[in-house]
XYZ file of C-alpha atoms in Angstrom:
581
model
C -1.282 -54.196 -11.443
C -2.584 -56.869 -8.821
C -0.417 -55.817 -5.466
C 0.288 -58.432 -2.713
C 0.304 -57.576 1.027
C 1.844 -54.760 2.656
C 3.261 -56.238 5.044
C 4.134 -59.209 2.494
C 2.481 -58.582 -0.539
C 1.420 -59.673 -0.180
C 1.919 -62.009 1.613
C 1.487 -61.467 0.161
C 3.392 -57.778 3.624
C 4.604 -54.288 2.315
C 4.978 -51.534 4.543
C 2.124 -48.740 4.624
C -0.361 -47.652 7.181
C -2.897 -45.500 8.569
C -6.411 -44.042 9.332
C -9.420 -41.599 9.250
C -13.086 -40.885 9.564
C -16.348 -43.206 10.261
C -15.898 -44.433 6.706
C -16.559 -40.761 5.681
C -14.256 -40.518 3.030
C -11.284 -37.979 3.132
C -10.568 -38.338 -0.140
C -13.719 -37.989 -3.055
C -12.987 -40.583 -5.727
C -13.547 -38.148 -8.406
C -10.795 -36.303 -7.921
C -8.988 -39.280 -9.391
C -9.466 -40.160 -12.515
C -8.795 -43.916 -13.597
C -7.465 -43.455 -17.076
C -5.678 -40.990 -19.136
C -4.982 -40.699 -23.049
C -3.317 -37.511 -24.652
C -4.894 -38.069 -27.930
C -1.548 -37.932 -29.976
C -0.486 -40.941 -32.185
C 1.451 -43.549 -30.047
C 4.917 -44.590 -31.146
C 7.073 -47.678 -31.129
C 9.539 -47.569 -29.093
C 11.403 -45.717 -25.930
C 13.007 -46.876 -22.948
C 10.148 -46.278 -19.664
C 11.900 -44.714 -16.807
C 9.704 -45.766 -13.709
C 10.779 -45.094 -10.100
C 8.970 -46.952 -7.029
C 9.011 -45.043 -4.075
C 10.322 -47.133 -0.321
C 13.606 -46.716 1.987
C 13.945 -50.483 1.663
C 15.779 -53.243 -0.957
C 13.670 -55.290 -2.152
C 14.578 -58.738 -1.675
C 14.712 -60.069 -5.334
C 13.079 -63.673 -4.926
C 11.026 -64.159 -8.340
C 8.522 -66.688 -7.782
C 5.009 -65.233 -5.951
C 4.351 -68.263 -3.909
C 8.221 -68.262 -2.478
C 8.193 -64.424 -1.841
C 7.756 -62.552 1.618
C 7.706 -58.712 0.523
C 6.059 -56.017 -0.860
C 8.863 -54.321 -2.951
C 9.467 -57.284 -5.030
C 6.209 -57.493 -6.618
C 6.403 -53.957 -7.243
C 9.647 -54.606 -9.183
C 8.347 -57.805 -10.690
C 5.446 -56.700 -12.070
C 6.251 -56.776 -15.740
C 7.200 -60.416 -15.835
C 5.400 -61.860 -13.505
C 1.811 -61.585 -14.259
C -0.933 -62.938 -12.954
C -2.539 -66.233 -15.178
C -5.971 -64.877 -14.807
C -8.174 -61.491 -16.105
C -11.230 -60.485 -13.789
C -14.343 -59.142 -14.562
C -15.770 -56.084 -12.235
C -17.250 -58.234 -9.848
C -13.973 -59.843 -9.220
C -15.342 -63.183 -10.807
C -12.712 -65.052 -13.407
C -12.896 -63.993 -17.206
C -11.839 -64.398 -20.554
C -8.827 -63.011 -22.332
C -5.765 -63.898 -20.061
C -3.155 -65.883 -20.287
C -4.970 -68.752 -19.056
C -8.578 -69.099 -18.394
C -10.262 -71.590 -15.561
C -13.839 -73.450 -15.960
C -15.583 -74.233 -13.155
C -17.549 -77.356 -12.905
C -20.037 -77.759 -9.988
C -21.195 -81.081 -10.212
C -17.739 -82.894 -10.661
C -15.756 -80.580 -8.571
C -13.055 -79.434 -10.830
C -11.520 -76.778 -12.294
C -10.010 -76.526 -15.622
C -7.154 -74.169 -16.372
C -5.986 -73.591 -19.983
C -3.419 -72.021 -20.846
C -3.200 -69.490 -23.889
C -1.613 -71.805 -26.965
C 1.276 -69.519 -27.350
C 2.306 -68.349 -24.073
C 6.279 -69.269 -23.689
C 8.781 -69.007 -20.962
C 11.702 -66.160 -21.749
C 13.766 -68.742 -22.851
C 11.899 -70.106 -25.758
C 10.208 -72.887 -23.683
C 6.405 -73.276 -23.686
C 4.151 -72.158 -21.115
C 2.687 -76.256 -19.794
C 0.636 -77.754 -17.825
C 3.241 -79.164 -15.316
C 4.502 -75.929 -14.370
C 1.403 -75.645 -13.148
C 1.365 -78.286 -11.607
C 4.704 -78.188 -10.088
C 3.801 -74.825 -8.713
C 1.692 -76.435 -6.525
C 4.040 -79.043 -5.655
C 6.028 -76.248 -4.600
C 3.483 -74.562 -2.996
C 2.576 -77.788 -0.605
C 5.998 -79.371 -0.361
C 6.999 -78.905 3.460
C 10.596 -78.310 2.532
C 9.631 -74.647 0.003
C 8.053 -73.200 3.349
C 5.594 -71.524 0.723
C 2.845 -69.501 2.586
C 0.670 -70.261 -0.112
C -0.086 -73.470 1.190
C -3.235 -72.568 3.215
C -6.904 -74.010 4.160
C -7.800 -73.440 0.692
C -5.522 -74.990 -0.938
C -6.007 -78.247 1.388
C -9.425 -78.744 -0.184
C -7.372 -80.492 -3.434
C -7.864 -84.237 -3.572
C -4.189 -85.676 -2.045
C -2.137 -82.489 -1.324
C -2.468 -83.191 1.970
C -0.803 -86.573 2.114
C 1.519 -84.702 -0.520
C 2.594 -82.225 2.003
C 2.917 -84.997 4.617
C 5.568 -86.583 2.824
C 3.375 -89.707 2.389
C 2.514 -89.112 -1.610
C 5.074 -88.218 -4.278
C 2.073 -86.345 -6.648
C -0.547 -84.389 -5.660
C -3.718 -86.718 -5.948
C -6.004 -84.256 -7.663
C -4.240 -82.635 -10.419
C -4.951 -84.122 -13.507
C -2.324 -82.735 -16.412
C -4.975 -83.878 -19.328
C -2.510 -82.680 -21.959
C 0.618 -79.981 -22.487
C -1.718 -76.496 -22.024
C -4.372 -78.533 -19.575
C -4.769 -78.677 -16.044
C -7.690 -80.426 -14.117
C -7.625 -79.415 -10.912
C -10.083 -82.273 -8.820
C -11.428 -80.738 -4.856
C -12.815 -83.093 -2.033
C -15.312 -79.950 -1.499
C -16.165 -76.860 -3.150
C -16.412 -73.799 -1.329
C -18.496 -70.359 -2.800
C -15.458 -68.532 -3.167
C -14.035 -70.754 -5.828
C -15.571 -68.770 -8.433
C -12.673 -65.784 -7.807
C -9.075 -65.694 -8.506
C -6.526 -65.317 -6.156
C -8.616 -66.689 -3.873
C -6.083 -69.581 -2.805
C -7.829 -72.731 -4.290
C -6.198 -72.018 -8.078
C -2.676 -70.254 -8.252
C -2.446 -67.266 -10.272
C 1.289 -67.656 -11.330
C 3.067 -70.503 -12.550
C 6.684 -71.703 -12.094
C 9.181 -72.953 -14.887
C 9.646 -77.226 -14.016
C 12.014 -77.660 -16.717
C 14.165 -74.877 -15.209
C 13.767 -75.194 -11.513
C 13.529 -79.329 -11.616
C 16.626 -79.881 -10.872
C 16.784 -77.672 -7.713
C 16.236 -79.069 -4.122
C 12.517 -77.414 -2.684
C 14.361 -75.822 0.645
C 16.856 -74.280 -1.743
C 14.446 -72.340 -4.585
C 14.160 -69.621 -2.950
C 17.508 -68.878 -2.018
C 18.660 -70.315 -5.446
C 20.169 -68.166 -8.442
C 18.091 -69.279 -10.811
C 14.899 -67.322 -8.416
C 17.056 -64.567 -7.449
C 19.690 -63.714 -10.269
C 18.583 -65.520 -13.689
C 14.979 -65.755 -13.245
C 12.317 -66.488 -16.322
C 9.285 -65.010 -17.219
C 6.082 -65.829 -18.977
C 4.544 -61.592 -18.982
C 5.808 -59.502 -22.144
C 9.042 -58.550 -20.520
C 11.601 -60.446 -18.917
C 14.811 -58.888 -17.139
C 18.339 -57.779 -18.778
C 20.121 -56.380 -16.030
C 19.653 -56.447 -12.507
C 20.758 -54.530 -9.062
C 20.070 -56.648 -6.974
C 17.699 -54.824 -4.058
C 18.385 -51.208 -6.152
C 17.019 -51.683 -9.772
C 15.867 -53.648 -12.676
C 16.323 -53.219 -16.415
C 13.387 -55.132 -18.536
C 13.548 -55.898 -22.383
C 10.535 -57.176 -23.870
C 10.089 -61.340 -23.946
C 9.279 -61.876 -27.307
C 7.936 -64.936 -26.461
C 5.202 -63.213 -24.641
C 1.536 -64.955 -25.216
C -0.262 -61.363 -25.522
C 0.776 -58.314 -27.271
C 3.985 -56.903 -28.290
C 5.377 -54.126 -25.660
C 5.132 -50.738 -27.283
C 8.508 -49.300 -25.782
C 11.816 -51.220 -26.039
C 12.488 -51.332 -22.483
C 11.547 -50.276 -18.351
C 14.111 -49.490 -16.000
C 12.755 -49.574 -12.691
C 14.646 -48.444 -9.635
C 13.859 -47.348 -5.895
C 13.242 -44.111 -4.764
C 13.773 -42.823 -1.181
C 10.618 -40.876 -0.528
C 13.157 -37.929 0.305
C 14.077 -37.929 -3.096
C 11.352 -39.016 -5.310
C 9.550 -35.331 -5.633
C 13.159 -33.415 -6.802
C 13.608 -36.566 -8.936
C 9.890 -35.827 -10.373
C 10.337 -31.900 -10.877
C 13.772 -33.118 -12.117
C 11.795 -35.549 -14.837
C 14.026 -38.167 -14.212
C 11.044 -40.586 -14.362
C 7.890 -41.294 -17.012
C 5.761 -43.044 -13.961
C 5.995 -42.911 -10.213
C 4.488 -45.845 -8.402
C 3.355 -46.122 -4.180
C 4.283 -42.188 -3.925
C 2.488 -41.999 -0.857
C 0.965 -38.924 0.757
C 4.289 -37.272 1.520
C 5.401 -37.366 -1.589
C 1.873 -37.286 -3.481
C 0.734 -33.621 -2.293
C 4.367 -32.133 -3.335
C 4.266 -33.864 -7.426
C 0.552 -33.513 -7.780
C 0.508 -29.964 -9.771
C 3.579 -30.376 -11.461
C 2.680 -30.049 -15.335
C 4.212 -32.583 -17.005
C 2.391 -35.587 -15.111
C -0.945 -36.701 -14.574
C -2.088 -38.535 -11.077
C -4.109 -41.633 -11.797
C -5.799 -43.430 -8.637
C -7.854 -45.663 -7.280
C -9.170 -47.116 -3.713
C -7.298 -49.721 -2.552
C -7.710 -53.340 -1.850
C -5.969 -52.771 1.726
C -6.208 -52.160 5.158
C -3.829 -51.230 7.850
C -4.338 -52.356 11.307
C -2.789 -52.926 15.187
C -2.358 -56.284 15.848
C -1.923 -58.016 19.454
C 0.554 -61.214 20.290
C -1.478 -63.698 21.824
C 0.134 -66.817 21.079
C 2.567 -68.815 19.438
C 2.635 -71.311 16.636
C 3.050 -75.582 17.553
C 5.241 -77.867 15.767
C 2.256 -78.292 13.629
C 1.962 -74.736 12.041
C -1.143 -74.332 14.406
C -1.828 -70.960 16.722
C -1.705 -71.654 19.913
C -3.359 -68.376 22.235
C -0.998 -69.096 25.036
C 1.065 -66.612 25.586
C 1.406 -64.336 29.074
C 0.874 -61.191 28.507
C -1.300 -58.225 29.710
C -2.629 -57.876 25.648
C -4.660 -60.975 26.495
C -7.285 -58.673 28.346
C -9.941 -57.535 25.939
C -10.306 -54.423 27.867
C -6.904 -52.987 27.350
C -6.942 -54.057 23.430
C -10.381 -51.553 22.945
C -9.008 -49.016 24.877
C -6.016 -48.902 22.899
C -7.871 -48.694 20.105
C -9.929 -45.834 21.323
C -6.949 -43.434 21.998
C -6.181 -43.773 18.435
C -6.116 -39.948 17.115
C -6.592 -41.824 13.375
C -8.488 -38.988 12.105
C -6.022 -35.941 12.845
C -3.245 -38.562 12.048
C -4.637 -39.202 8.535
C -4.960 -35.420 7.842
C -1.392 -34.948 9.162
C 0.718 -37.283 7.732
C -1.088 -39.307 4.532
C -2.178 -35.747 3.022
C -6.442 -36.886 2.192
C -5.238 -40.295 1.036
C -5.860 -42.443 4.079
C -9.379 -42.926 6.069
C -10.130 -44.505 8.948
C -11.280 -47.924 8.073
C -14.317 -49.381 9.942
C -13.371 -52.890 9.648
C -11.005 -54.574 7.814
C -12.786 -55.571 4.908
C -11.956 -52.640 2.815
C -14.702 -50.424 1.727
C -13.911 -50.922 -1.728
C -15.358 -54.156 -1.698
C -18.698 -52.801 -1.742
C -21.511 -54.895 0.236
C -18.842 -57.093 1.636
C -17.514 -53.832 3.969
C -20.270 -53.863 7.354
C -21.042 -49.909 6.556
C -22.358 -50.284 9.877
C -19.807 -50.951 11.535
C -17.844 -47.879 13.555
C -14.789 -49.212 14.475
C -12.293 -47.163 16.611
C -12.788 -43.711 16.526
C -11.069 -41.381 18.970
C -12.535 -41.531 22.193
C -10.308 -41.201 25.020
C -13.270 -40.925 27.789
C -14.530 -44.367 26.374
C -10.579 -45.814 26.693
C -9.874 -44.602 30.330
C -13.610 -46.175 31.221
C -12.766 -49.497 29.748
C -9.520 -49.654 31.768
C -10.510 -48.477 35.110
C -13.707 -50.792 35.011
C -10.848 -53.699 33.895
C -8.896 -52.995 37.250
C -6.137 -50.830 35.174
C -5.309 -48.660 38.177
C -3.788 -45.109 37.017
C -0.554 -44.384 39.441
C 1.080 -41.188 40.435
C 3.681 -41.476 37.383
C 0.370 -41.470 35.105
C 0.710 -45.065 34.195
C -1.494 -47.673 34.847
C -0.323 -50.824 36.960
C -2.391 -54.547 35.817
C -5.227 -55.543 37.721
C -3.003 -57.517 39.977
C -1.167 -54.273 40.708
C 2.035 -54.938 38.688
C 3.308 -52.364 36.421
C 3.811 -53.188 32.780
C 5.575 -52.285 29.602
C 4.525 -53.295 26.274
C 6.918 -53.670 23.469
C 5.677 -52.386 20.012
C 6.927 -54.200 16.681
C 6.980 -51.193 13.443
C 8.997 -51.110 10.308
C 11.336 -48.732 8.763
C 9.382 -47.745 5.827
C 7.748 -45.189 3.673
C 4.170 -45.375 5.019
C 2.988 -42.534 8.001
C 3.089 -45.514 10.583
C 6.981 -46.113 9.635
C 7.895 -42.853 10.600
C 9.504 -42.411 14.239
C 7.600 -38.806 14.370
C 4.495 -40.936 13.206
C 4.982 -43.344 15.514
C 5.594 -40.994 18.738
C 2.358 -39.596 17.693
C 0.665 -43.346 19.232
C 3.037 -43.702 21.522
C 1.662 -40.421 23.292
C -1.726 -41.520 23.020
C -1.191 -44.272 24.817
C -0.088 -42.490 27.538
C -2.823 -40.854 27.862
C -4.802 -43.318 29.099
C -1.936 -44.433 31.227
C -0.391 -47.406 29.167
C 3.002 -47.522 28.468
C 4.248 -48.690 24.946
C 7.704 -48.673 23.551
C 9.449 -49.376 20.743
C 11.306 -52.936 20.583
C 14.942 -52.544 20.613
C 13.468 -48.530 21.062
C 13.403 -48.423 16.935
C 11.588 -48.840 14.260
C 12.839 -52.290 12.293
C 14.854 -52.655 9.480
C 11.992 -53.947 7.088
C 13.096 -57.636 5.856
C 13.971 -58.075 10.095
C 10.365 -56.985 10.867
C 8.767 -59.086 8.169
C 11.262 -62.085 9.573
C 10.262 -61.452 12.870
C 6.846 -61.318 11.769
C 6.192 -64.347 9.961
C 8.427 -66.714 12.387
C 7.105 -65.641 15.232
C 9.857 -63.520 16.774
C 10.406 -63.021 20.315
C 10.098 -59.568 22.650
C 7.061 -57.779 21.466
C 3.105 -57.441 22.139
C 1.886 -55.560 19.647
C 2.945 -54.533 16.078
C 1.592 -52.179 12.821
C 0.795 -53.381 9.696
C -1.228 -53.391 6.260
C -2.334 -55.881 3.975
C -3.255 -55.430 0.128
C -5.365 -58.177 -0.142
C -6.946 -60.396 -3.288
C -10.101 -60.615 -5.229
C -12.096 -62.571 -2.903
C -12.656 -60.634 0.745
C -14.135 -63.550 2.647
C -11.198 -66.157 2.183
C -8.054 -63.530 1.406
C -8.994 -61.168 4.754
C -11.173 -63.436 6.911
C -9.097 -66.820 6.067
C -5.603 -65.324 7.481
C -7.082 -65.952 10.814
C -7.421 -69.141 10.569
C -6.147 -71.333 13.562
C -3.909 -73.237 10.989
C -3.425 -70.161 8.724
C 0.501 -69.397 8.610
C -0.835 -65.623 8.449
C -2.395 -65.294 11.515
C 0.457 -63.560 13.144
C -0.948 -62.852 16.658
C -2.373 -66.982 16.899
C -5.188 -65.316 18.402
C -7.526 -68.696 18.576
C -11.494 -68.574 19.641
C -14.187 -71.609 18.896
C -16.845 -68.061 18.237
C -14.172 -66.842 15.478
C -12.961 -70.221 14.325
C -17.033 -70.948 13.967
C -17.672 -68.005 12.045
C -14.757 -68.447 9.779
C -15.953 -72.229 8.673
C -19.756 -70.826 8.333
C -18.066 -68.595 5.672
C -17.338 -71.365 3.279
C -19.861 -73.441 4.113
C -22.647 -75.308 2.034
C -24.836 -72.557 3.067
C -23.100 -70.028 1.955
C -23.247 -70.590 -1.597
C -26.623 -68.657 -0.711
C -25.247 -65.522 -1.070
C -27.621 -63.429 1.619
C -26.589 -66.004 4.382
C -22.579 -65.776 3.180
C -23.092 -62.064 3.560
C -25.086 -62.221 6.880
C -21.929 -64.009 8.423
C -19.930 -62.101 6.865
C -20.932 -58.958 8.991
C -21.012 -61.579 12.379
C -17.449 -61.899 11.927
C -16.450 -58.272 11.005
C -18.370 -57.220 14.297
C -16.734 -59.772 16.393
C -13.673 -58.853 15.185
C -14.484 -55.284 16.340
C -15.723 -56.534 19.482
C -12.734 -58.736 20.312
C -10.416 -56.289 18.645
C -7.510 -58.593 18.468
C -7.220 -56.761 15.152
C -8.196 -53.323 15.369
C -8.760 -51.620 12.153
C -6.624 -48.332 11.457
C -7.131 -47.388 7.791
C -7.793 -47.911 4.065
C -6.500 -45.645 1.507
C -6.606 -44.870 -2.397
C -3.703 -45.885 -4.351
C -2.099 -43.277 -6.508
C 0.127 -43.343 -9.643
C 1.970 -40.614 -11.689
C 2.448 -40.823 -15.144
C 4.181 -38.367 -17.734
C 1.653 -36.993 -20.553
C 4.013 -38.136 -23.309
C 2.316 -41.124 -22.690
C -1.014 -42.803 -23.870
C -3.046 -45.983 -23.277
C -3.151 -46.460 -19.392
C -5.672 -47.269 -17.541
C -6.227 -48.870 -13.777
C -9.698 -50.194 -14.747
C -10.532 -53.790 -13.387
C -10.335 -55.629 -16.669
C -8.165 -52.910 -18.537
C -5.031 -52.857 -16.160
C -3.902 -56.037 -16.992
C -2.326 -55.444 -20.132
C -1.089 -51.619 -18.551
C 2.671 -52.461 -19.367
C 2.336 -54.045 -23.072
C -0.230 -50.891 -23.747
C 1.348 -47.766 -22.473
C 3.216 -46.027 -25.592
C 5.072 -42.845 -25.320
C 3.881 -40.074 -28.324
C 4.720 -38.016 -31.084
């Protein structure tokens, strides 16, 4: 149950946010438990009624690499699984539907494929769909966000994506379920999935072939008759509304114990009456709102989990160049470090968290989640409320507090800034939510409003977001991030990275990045030493201020059996879960 970003999914960004206490948890993990089993005798059988809570469509592009929201993988989730299993300590392991070797001295990695793993349509799982996913992911014309600093350590896929290769150098298709993958360097977090130098999902070249790069993602064949390699593939589709999944009985793992999952989104108005109503056998991304009114009813269990996320308040510093580079250019009063702290000071994150995410949302200290163990700076403090701290930041910066109880810039010229939030189903997409900040901020004397003085239809935001849209200084937003916390959270800010959304740009933070993946930091006490540079610099510089992580919850019905969200367990959830006698 791998999630992308939440503002993807994402990137992977799907729309969630929020805060809470000095990385004193709200919420005690033992109060969720991670697995549940009724002890009757599964049957065969049963159609799986799941609803997936969010106020938005999802978008309905099948192909990871291609995709720029949240609700999709949510939806896609039963086909589209990731190639690789991982062991607790996020490393790669055995028993998926592909496994990778990693060789050192040569600088390759080898991906094999299960023997039997098939397309829906009958057609083997290969080698070159792997490695026309990564043609995909580097060709210029797919626009693929995948294509990233790690992914430019392959041999060739640089003069690939220039247009001055037809093949990507370094892959190596050694026969029909082999890939060699071939590196100019290796850097210490190749030994984790979804860490961006191997692809965890694979693409179908004998269906797609034929269609131009710019026009996959818009193309039917991605959005209305797409193939899968997990155990179910669809039937029927709504587009945006819902999804009907048989099983695809050419499936390299296990046969699906029910016959079928309907899927469908769930306003968050609606999803508790449609839970007391039992209209569903599992609830996914219920939230707090709708997690503290179906957590006592009988007939379901709550499963959860911390997170791999964090929600934060980003600043607009820049632009990007005709060569996909941040540029930290642009005019604007968010360029003074001064006014980004202080605006993360009047943050009330803790009485927020209490109020709107119900216990499941703390204040995050960085943003390197806490559940990645000694990666997380414990500490670090982050932004906790302090609006004495705020107003002494500002009037030491020359903020000068005026008669209307707004400040005026240094140079004595009032100012406006324009917020960027989405419609959504998190706390921070709620207008009352949002007025909540918007107060705060006056009381240090800053005056924020809404662009366009509303919240964002979600696919506009995430547009807006990820081509640099016009008329805003700061936004909200979450990530769920990947398996390996120094590339996946410290490589989206990146000068070249196409997810550094504010093109915030320093030769400290740039240098701090690169030590990060450098030869010394195969030594892991020196990788982790860095590690905490950056996360306090980041705290320091607060370009990105850190607003919360949060446990993941998930409802299930107790007619069913076999689930589990452990590490190495979830990955077969959907083939495993069996309704009872």
């Amino acid at each position: 149950m791998e999630k992308k970003w939440a503002v993807k999914s994402v990137l992977a960004l799907a729309t969630t946010l929020l805060m809470s206490g000095t990385v004193v948890n709200s919420v005690q993990a033992a109060k969720f438990p991670i697995e549940y089993d009724n002890h009757k005798k599964p049957v065969k059988g049963g159609t799986l009624r799941v609803g997936t809570v969010g106020d938005q469509a999802f978008k309905g592009v099948f192909a990871d690499i291609l995709r720029s929201d949240g609700p999709t993988s949510d939806v896609a989730q039963f086909g589209e699984y990731n190639l690789f299993k991982v062991n607790d300590d996020y490393t790669y392991a055995k028993g998926g539907l592909a496994e990778a070797s990693i060789d050192y001295g040569n600088k390759t990695v080898t991906v094999k494929l299960k023997k039997n793993a098939g397309w829906s349509d009958g057609h083997p799982l290969e080698a070159k769909d792997l490695e026309y996913t990564y043609e995909v992911a580097a060709n210029s014309a797919a626009n693929s966000a995948s294509y990233n600093a790690q992914l430019r350590t392959i041999e060739g896929i640089e003069e690939y994506h220039d247009g001055k290769a037809d093949k990507i150098s370094g892959l190596e298709v050694k026969d029909k379920k082999t890939l060699v993958i071939h590196f100019k360097e290796f850097e210490p977090e190749i030994k984790f999935p979804n860490a961006g130098y191997v692809l965890s999902t694979a693409m179908p070249y004998h269906y797609l072939k034929d269609v131009p790069f710019d026009k996959l993602a818009s193309s039917d064949k991605l959005q209305k008759h797409p193939l899968f390699y997990g155990p179910f593939k669809i039937k029927n589709i709504v587009r945006g509304e819902s999804i009907e999944w048989v099983p695809n009985k050419y499936y390299g793992g296990k046969k699906p114990s029910v016959n079928k999952i309907n899927i469908e989104v769930v306003s968050p108005g609606q999803a508790a009456a449609a839970m007391r109503a039992n209209k569903y056998d599992v609830l996914l991304n219920e939230g707090g709102s709708v997690y503290h009114k179906v957590r006592k009813l009988p007939e379901y269990v709550v499963l959860g989990e911390k997170e791999k996320y964090y929600a934060y308040l980003g600043f607009k510093v820049g632009h990007v160049n005709s060569k996909g580079e941040s540029v930290m250019d642009r005019k604007t009063p968010v360029q003074n470090r001064a006014l980004r702290q202080a605006m993360g000071y009047a943050l009330n994150t803790d009485q927020f968290d209490k109020k709107f995410s119900y216990g499941l949302a703390y204040r995050a200290n960085t943003i390197v989640p806490d559940v990645f163990g000694k990666y997380n700076d414990r500490k670090a403090k982050g932004y906790p409320l302090d609006l004495k701290k705020a107003n002494k930041l500002l009037d030491k910066a020359g903020f000068r507090m005026q008669k209307d109880g707004y400040r005026t810039l240094p140079n004595g010229k009032k100012f406006t800034l324009k917020l960027l939030a989405p419609m959504g189903t998190g706390p921070m997409s709620n207008r009352t939510a949002i007025d909540v900040y918007l107060e705060q901020w006056k009381k240090i004397g800053v005056k924020v409003e809404l662009k366009d003085n509303r919240l964002q239809e979600f696919n506009s935001y995430v547009e807006q977001l990820t081509n640099d849209g016009k008329g805003w200084d700061l936004w909200t937003s979450a990530w769920s991030v990947t398996n390996a916390p120094t590339t996946s959270i410290a490589g989206n800010y990146l000068p070249n990275d196409p997810y550094n959304l504010g093109h915030f740009v320093t030769k400290e933070n740039t240098a701090l990045l690169k030590s990060l993946s450098s030869k010394e930091a195969f030594n892991e006490k020196y990788q982790l030493k860095q590690f905490y540079k950056w996360q306090e610099y980041m705290n320091k510089e607060a370009y990105i201020v850190p607003m919360n992580f949060r446990y993941n919850t998930f409802v299930f019905s107790k007619k069913l059996t076999n689930i589990s969200l452990d590490t190495k367990k979830s990955y077969n959830l959907w083939e495993n879960i069996a309704f009872t006698k």
